[in-house]
Tab-separated table of N, CA and C in Angstrom:
chain	number	residue	atom	x	y	z
P	1	UNK	N	84.909	87.751	115.559
P	1	UNK	CA	85.731	88.272	114.497
P	1	UNK	C	85.248	89.660	114.065
P	2	UNK	N	83.954	89.818	113.808
P	2	UNK	CA	83.430	91.114	113.373
P	2	UNK	C	83.549	92.144	114.487
P	3	UNK	N	83.379	91.701	115.736
P	3	UNK	CA	83.497	92.634	116.861
P	3	UNK	C	84.925	93.164	116.973
P	4	UNK	N	85.891	92.288	116.796
P	4	UNK	CA	87.292	92.708	116.833
P	4	UNK	C	87.589	93.674	115.694
P	5	UNK	N	87.078	93.367	114.504
P	5	UNK	CA	87.255	94.252	113.352
P	5	UNK	C	86.698	95.637	113.655
P	6	UNK	N	85.458	95.695	114.129
P	6	UNK	CA	84.811	96.986	114.387
P	6	UNK	C	85.574	97.780	115.444
P	7	UNK	N	85.995	97.119	116.501
P	7	UNK	CA	86.710	97.812	117.571
P	7	UNK	C	88.077	98.301	117.089
P	8	UNK	N	88.814	97.451	116.400
P	8	UNK	CA	90.151	97.812	115.928
P	8	UNK	C	90.093	98.939	114.897
P	9	UNK	N	89.263	98.779	113.884
P	9	UNK	CA	89.142	99.813	112.853
P	9	UNK	C	88.607	101.100	113.468
P	10	UNK	N	87.651	100.973	114.374
P	10	UNK	CA	87.100	102.154	115.035
P	10	UNK	C	88.161	102.960	115.759
P	11	UNK	N	88.963	102.288	116.566
P	11	UNK	CA	89.999	103.011	117.311
P	11	UNK	C	91.052	103.616	116.387
P	12	UNK	N	91.446	102.886	115.356
P	12	UNK	CA	92.443	103.422	114.419
P	12	UNK	C	91.905	104.675	113.733
P	13	UNK	N	90.649	104.646	113.292
P	13	UNK	CA	90.068	105.821	112.638
P	13	UNK	C	89.980	107.013	113.592
P	14	UNK	N	89.602	106.763	114.836
P	14	UNK	CA	89.534	107.852	115.819
P	14	UNK	C	90.920	108.448	116.038
P	15	UNK	N	91.913	107.605	116.221
P	15	UNK	CA	93.275	108.090	116.476
P	15	UNK	C	93.806	108.887	115.291
P	16	UNK	N	93.620	108.369	114.077
P	16	UNK	CA	94.088	109.090	112.886
P	16	UNK	C	93.374	110.433	112.766
P	17	UNK	N	92.073	110.446	113.001
P	17	UNK	CA	91.316	111.696	112.926
P	17	UNK	C	91.776	112.716	113.947
P	18	UNK	N	91.968	112.290	115.186
P	18	UNK	CA	92.402	113.208	116.249
P	18	UNK	C	93.816	113.712	115.981
P	19	UNK	N	94.715	112.831	115.561
P	19	UNK	CA	96.091	113.254	115.281
P	19	UNK	C	96.149	114.339	114.213
P	20	UNK	N	95.229	114.319	113.288
P	20	UNK	CA	95.233	115.329	112.236
P	20	UNK	C	94.785	116.695	112.724
P	21	UNK	N	94.209	116.779	113.912
P	21	UNK	CA	93.891	118.083	114.494
P	21	UNK	C	95.085	118.668	115.245
P	22	UNK	N	95.916	117.808	115.837
P	22	UNK	CA	96.969	118.276	116.730
P	22	UNK	C	98.381	118.049	116.226
P	23	UNK	N	98.553	117.367	115.171
P	23	UNK	CA	99.873	116.973	114.702
P	23	UNK	C	100.014	117.391	113.245
P	24	UNK	N	101.235	117.650	112.855
P	24	UNK	CA	101.455	117.893	111.433
P	24	UNK	C	101.060	116.627	110.685
P	25	UNK	N	100.912	116.698	109.415
P	25	UNK	CA	100.323	115.595	108.652
P	25	UNK	C	100.799	114.201	109.058
P	26	UNK	N	99.833	113.350	109.348
P	26	UNK	CA	100.118	111.967	109.714
P	26	UNK	C	100.422	111.193	108.440
P	27	UNK	N	101.556	110.523	108.421
P	27	UNK	CA	101.954	109.721	107.268
P	27	UNK	C	101.945	110.536	105.977
P	28	UNK	N	102.335	111.792	106.049
P	28	UNK	CA	102.387	112.688	104.889
P	28	UNK	C	101.025	112.956	104.257
P	29	UNK	N	99.972	112.827	105.033
P	29	UNK	CA	98.629	113.132	104.539
P	29	UNK	C	98.039	114.189	105.452
P	30	UNK	N	97.727	115.338	104.903
P	30	UNK	CA	97.140	116.413	105.683
P	30	UNK	C	95.648	116.460	105.379
P	31	UNK	N	94.855	115.972	106.314
P	31	UNK	CA	93.414	115.951	106.120
P	31	UNK	C	92.818	117.303	106.463
P	32	UNK	N	91.802	117.690	105.723
P	32	UNK	CA	91.057	118.890	106.068
P	32	UNK	C	90.310	118.578	107.363
P	33	UNK	N	90.010	119.601	108.187
P	33	UNK	CA	89.300	119.334	109.445
P	33	UNK	C	88.012	118.529	109.253
P	34	UNK	N	87.252	118.819	108.214
P	34	UNK	CA	86.011	118.066	107.981
P	34	UNK	C	86.309	116.597	107.691
P	35	UNK	N	87.388	116.348	106.972
P	35	UNK	CA	87.789	114.976	106.655
P	35	UNK	C	88.214	114.250	107.934
P	36	UNK	N	88.929	114.961	108.806
P	36	UNK	CA	89.336	114.374	110.080
P	36	UNK	C	88.111	114.037	110.927
P	37	UNK	N	87.105	114.903	110.900
P	37	UNK	CA	85.867	114.649	111.651
P	37	UNK	C	85.173	113.400	111.109
P	38	UNK	N	85.186	113.217	109.796
P	38	UNK	CA	84.589	112.013	109.202
P	38	UNK	C	85.293	110.763	109.731
P	39	UNK	N	86.623	110.801	109.820
P	39	UNK	CA	87.355	109.660	110.374
P	39	UNK	C	86.957	109.412	111.826
P	40	UNK	N	86.844	110.470	112.609
P	40	UNK	CA	86.484	110.325	114.021
P	40	UNK	C	85.080	109.747	114.158
P	41	UNK	N	84.126	110.277	113.408
P	41	UNK	CA	82.746	109.784	113.487
P	41	UNK	C	82.673	108.323	113.045
P	42	UNK	N	83.341	107.980	111.946
P	42	UNK	CA	83.343	106.590	111.477
P	42	UNK	C	83.988	105.672	112.515
P	43	UNK	N	85.029	106.166	113.174
P	43	UNK	CA	85.673	105.383	114.220
P	43	UNK	C	84.783	105.186	115.430
P	44	UNK	N	84.117	106.250	115.861
P	44	UNK	CA	83.201	106.138	116.999
P	44	UNK	C	82.041	105.203	116.679
P	45	UNK	N	81.566	105.243	115.444
P	45	UNK	CA	80.518	104.301	115.031
P	45	UNK	C	81.022	102.859	115.130
P	46	UNK	N	82.275	102.632	114.760
P	46	UNK	CA	82.847	101.293	114.860
P	46	UNK	C	82.943	100.817	116.298
P	47	UNK	N	83.383	101.699	117.179
P	47	UNK	CA	83.486	101.342	118.597
P	47	UNK	C	82.100	101.023	119.146
P	48	UNK	N	81.113	101.836	118.778
P	48	UNK	CA	79.736	101.598	119.212
P	48	UNK	C	79.196	100.305	118.594
P	49	UNK	N	79.467	100.094	117.310
P	49	UNK	CA	78.933	98.934	116.592
P	49	UNK	C	79.545	97.624	117.074
P	50	UNK	N	80.697	97.679	117.696
P	50	UNK	CA	81.372	96.454	118.121
P	50	UNK	C	80.506	95.623	119.060
P	51	UNK	N	79.589	96.249	119.763
P	51	UNK	CA	78.757	95.507	120.710
P	51	UNK	C	77.710	94.648	120.005
P	52	UNK	N	76.877	95.250	119.175
P	52	UNK	CA	75.757	94.510	118.587
P	52	UNK	C	75.626	94.627	117.071
P	53	UNK	N	76.375	95.490	116.451
P	53	UNK	CA	76.196	95.749	115.025
P	53	UNK	C	77.503	95.635	114.239
P	54	UNK	N	78.406	94.810	114.718
P	54	UNK	CA	79.741	94.722	114.125
P	54	UNK	C	79.708	94.202	112.692
P	55	UNK	N	78.842	93.262	112.417
P	55	UNK	CA	78.786	92.691	111.068
P	55	UNK	C	78.335	93.734	110.051
P	56	UNK	N	77.324	94.509	110.387
P	56	UNK	CA	76.865	95.575	109.496
P	56	UNK	C	77.927	96.644	109.303
P	57	UNK	N	78.644	96.967	110.376
P	57	UNK	CA	79.730	97.946	110.279
P	57	UNK	C	80.808	97.437	109.327
P	58	UNK	N	81.150	96.155	109.452
P	58	UNK	CA	82.163	95.573	108.561
P	58	UNK	C	81.718	95.664	107.105
P	59	UNK	N	80.427	95.423	106.862
P	59	UNK	CA	79.919	95.510	105.493
P	59	UNK	C	80.065	96.930	104.950
P	60	UNK	N	79.653	97.921	105.733
P	60	UNK	CA	79.720	99.309	105.263
P	60	UNK	C	81.156	99.790	105.111
P	61	UNK	N	82.031	99.396	106.028
P	61	UNK	CA	83.447	99.754	105.878
P	61	UNK	C	83.996	99.115	104.603
P	62	UNK	N	83.591	97.890	104.322
P	62	UNK	CA	84.031	97.222	103.104
P	62	UNK	C	83.573	97.939	101.852
P	63	UNK	N	82.298	98.301	101.813
P	63	UNK	CA	81.752	98.987	100.636
P	63	UNK	C	82.401	100.355	100.453
P	64	UNK	N	82.444	101.136	101.522
P	64	UNK	CA	83.018	102.484	101.434
P	64	UNK	C	84.514	102.406	101.132
P	65	UNK	N	85.209	101.463	101.757
P	65	UNK	CA	86.641	101.306	101.494
P	65	UNK	C	86.928	101.003	100.034
P	66	UNK	N	86.164	100.084	99.456
P	66	UNK	CA	86.363	99.761	98.039
P	66	UNK	C	86.000	100.936	97.144
P	67	UNK	N	84.931	101.635	97.474
P	67	UNK	CA	84.535	102.809	96.693
P	67	UNK	C	85.623	103.880	96.729
P	68	UNK	N	86.157	104.148	97.922
P	68	UNK	CA	87.224	105.144	98.045
P	68	UNK	C	88.489	104.705	97.309
P	69	UNK	N	88.770	103.413	97.323
P	69	UNK	CA	89.941	102.912	96.596
P	69	UNK	C	89.783	103.146	95.101
P	70	UNK	N	88.617	102.820	94.567
P	70	UNK	CA	88.377	103.019	93.131
P	70	UNK	C	88.490	104.495	92.780
P	71	UNK	N	87.859	105.352	93.581
P	71	UNK	CA	87.940	106.798	93.332
P	71	UNK	C	89.394	107.259	93.395
P	72	UNK	N	90.127	106.788	94.393
P	72	UNK	CA	91.523	107.180	94.547
P	72	UNK	C	92.405	106.736	93.400
P	73	UNK	N	92.134	105.559	92.862
P	73	UNK	CA	92.924	105.077	91.729
P	73	UNK	C	92.578	105.818	90.443
P	74	UNK	N	91.319	106.236	90.310
P	74	UNK	CA	90.885	106.911	89.085
P	74	UNK	C	91.192	108.403	89.081
P	75	UNK	N	91.076	109.042	90.241
P	75	UNK	CA	91.290	110.492	90.333
P	75	UNK	C	92.613	110.721	91.052
P	76	UNK	N	93.608	111.146	90.313
P	76	UNK	CA	94.942	111.307	90.897
P	76	UNK	C	95.326	112.767	91.083
P	77	UNK	N	94.398	113.675	90.890
P	77	UNK	CA	94.695	115.097	91.059
P	77	UNK	C	93.720	115.704	92.062
P	78	UNK	N	94.019	116.902	92.482
P	78	UNK	CA	93.176	117.614	93.435
P	78	UNK	C	91.841	117.971	92.778
P	79	UNK	N	90.750	117.590	93.425
P	79	UNK	CA	89.411	117.903	92.923
P	79	UNK	C	88.690	118.716	93.989
P	80	UNK	N	88.505	119.992	93.720
P	80	UNK	CA	87.811	120.905	94.635
P	80	UNK	C	88.424	120.922	96.031
P	81	UNK	N	89.685	120.599	96.130
P	81	UNK	CA	90.350	120.598	97.424
P	81	UNK	C	89.906	119.463	98.330
P	82	UNK	N	89.201	118.480	97.783
P	82	UNK	CA	88.683	117.379	98.594
P	82	UNK	C	89.536	116.129	98.424
P	83	UNK	N	89.819	115.775	97.193
P	83	UNK	CA	90.554	114.546	96.916
P	83	UNK	C	91.948	114.901	96.423
P	84	UNK	N	92.922	114.672	97.267
P	84	UNK	CA	94.321	114.863	96.896
P	84	UNK	C	95.151	113.981	97.818
P	85	UNK	N	95.034	112.686	97.618
P	85	UNK	CA	95.694	111.743	98.502
P	85	UNK	C	96.763	110.972	97.747
P	86	UNK	N	97.844	110.625	98.438
P	86	UNK	CA	98.875	109.817	97.789
P	86	UNK	C	98.311	108.449	97.396
P	87	UNK	N	98.924	107.817	96.406
P	87	UNK	CA	98.445	106.532	95.917
P	87	UNK	C	98.380	105.446	96.968
P	88	UNK	N	99.283	105.495	97.945
P	88	UNK	CA	99.277	104.440	98.950
P	88	UNK	C	98.016	104.477	99.800
P	89	UNK	N	97.373	105.637	99.908
P	89	UNK	CA	96.119	105.722	100.659
P	89	UNK	C	95.039	104.901	99.949
P	90	UNK	N	95.052	104.906	98.623
P	90	UNK	CA	94.090	104.091	97.873
P	90	UNK	C	94.320	102.606	98.144
P	91	UNK	N	95.577	102.222	98.299
P	91	UNK	CA	95.885	100.830	98.634
P	91	UNK	C	95.364	100.510	100.033
P	92	UNK	N	95.525	101.436	100.973
P	92	UNK	CA	94.995	101.237	102.331
P	92	UNK	C	93.477	101.087	102.275
P	93	UNK	N	92.803	101.951	101.507
P	93	UNK	CA	91.346	101.840	101.368
P	93	UNK	C	90.958	100.497	100.744
P	94	UNK	N	91.720	100.050	99.760
P	94	UNK	CA	91.444	98.766	99.112
P	94	UNK	C	91.564	97.617	100.111
P	95	UNK	N	92.654	97.607	100.867
P	95	UNK	CA	92.857	96.554	101.869
P	95	UNK	C	91.751	96.606	102.916
P	96	UNK	N	91.411	97.801	103.378
P	96	UNK	CA	90.351	97.953	104.371
P	96	UNK	C	89.013	97.469	103.817
P	97	UNK	N	88.734	97.797	102.559
P	97	UNK	CA	87.492	97.356	101.936
P	97	UNK	C	87.407	95.843	101.814
P	98	UNK	N	88.483	95.231	101.363
P	98	UNK	CA	88.508	93.768	101.235
P	98	UNK	C	88.386	93.121	102.607
P	99	UNK	N	89.118	93.648	103.581
P	99	UNK	CA	89.070	93.107	104.944
P	99	UNK	C	87.658	93.235	105.517
P	100	UNK	N	87.024	94.394	105.315
P	100	UNK	CA	85.671	94.599	105.821
P	100	UNK	C	84.681	93.621	105.215
P	101	UNK	N	84.716	93.454	103.894
P	101	UNK	CA	83.779	92.530	103.246
P	101	UNK	C	84.090	91.076	103.586
P	102	UNK	N	85.369	90.752	103.731
P	102	UNK	CA	85.742	89.402	104.149
P	102	UNK	C	85.213	89.128	105.554
P	103	UNK	N	85.365	90.102	106.455
P	103	UNK	CA	84.861	89.954	107.820
P	103	UNK	C	83.346	89.794	107.814
P	104	UNK	N	82.677	90.585	106.998
P	104	UNK	CA	81.219	90.497	106.877
P	104	UNK	C	80.802	89.097	106.434
P	105	UNK	N	81.443	88.577	105.401
P	105	UNK	CA	81.091	87.250	104.892
P	105	UNK	C	81.462	86.147	105.883
P	106	UNK	N	82.600	86.267	106.541
P	106	UNK	CA	83.013	85.259	107.517
P	106	UNK	C	82.064	85.247	108.707
P	107	UNK	N	81.610	86.415	109.135
P	107	UNK	CA	80.664	86.486	110.249
P	107	UNK	C	79.330	85.876	109.838
P	108	UNK	N	78.942	86.042	108.591
P	108	UNK	CA	77.696	85.457	108.089
P	108	UNK	C	77.780	83.933	108.133
P	109	UNK	N	78.916	83.390	107.731
P	109	UNK	CA	79.089	81.939	107.750
P	109	UNK	C	79.076	81.404	109.175
P	110	UNK	N	79.662	82.135	110.101
P	110	UNK	CA	79.714	81.656	111.481
P	110	UNK	C	78.346	81.726	112.149
P	111	UNK	N	77.424	82.504	111.575
P	111	UNK	CA	76.072	82.595	112.116
P	111	UNK	C	75.162	81.533	111.514
P	112	UNK	N	75.690	80.710	110.626
P	112	UNK	CA	74.891	79.684	109.951
P	112	UNK	C	74.398	78.645	110.951
P	113	UNK	N	73.441	77.851	110.517
P	113	UNK	CA	72.880	76.804	111.359
P	113	UNK	C	73.971	75.811	111.746
P	114	UNK	N	74.033	75.405	113.031
P	114	UNK	CA	75.046	74.436	113.450
P	114	UNK	C	74.928	73.141	112.650
P	115	UNK	N	76.050	72.458	112.475
P	115	UNK	CA	76.033	71.224	111.683
P	115	UNK	C	75.118	70.193	112.330
P	116	UNK	N	74.366	69.497	111.493
P	116	UNK	CA	73.467	68.459	111.981
P	116	UNK	C	72.087	68.969	112.338
P	117	UNK	N	71.901	70.264	112.400
P	117	UNK	CA	70.598	70.817	112.758
P	117	UNK	C	69.924	71.349	111.505
P	118	UNK	N	68.629	71.267	111.498
P	118	UNK	CA	67.871	71.873	110.412
P	118	UNK	C	67.358	73.212	110.901
P	119	UNK	N	66.998	74.103	110.007
P	119	UNK	CA	66.568	75.427	110.434
P	119	UNK	C	65.404	75.419	111.417
P	120	UNK	N	64.553	74.398	111.384
P	120	UNK	CA	63.385	74.376	112.252
P	120	UNK	C	63.574	73.494	113.480
P	121	UNK	N	64.675	72.751	113.577
P	121	UNK	CA	64.848	71.854	114.716
P	121	UNK	C	65.500	72.580	115.881
P	122	UNK	N	65.130	72.202	117.112
P	122	UNK	CA	65.789	72.820	118.273
P	122	UNK	C	67.239	72.359	118.344
P	123	UNK	N	68.084	73.230	118.786
P	123	UNK	CA	69.512	72.909	118.849
P	123	UNK	C	69.875	72.500	120.247
């Protein structure tokens, strides 16, 4: 589950970041080049993390997603040319944050000790 999350989110972030270099604003959002690079780097980290670090990636995407959602809901005007996103982007960040933390917690539960075994007994 966490591996699928990391791979899927990673590819989506890479695609969105790259499209913002070559295409007019994607979904009516024009990212600054540095912002597009952040999406690409975060996406590449997700693709890389899908192999062995997917759960940690899901946790960080969850935390950052929720943080960006809160900032987006609180700051609705342009701040230093950095934050000027439509409200629906904050909803996307919120959903991504919840999904990331849910994936993190679900992966933690699936890593729990198998039923009937104690932590010190051989499985």
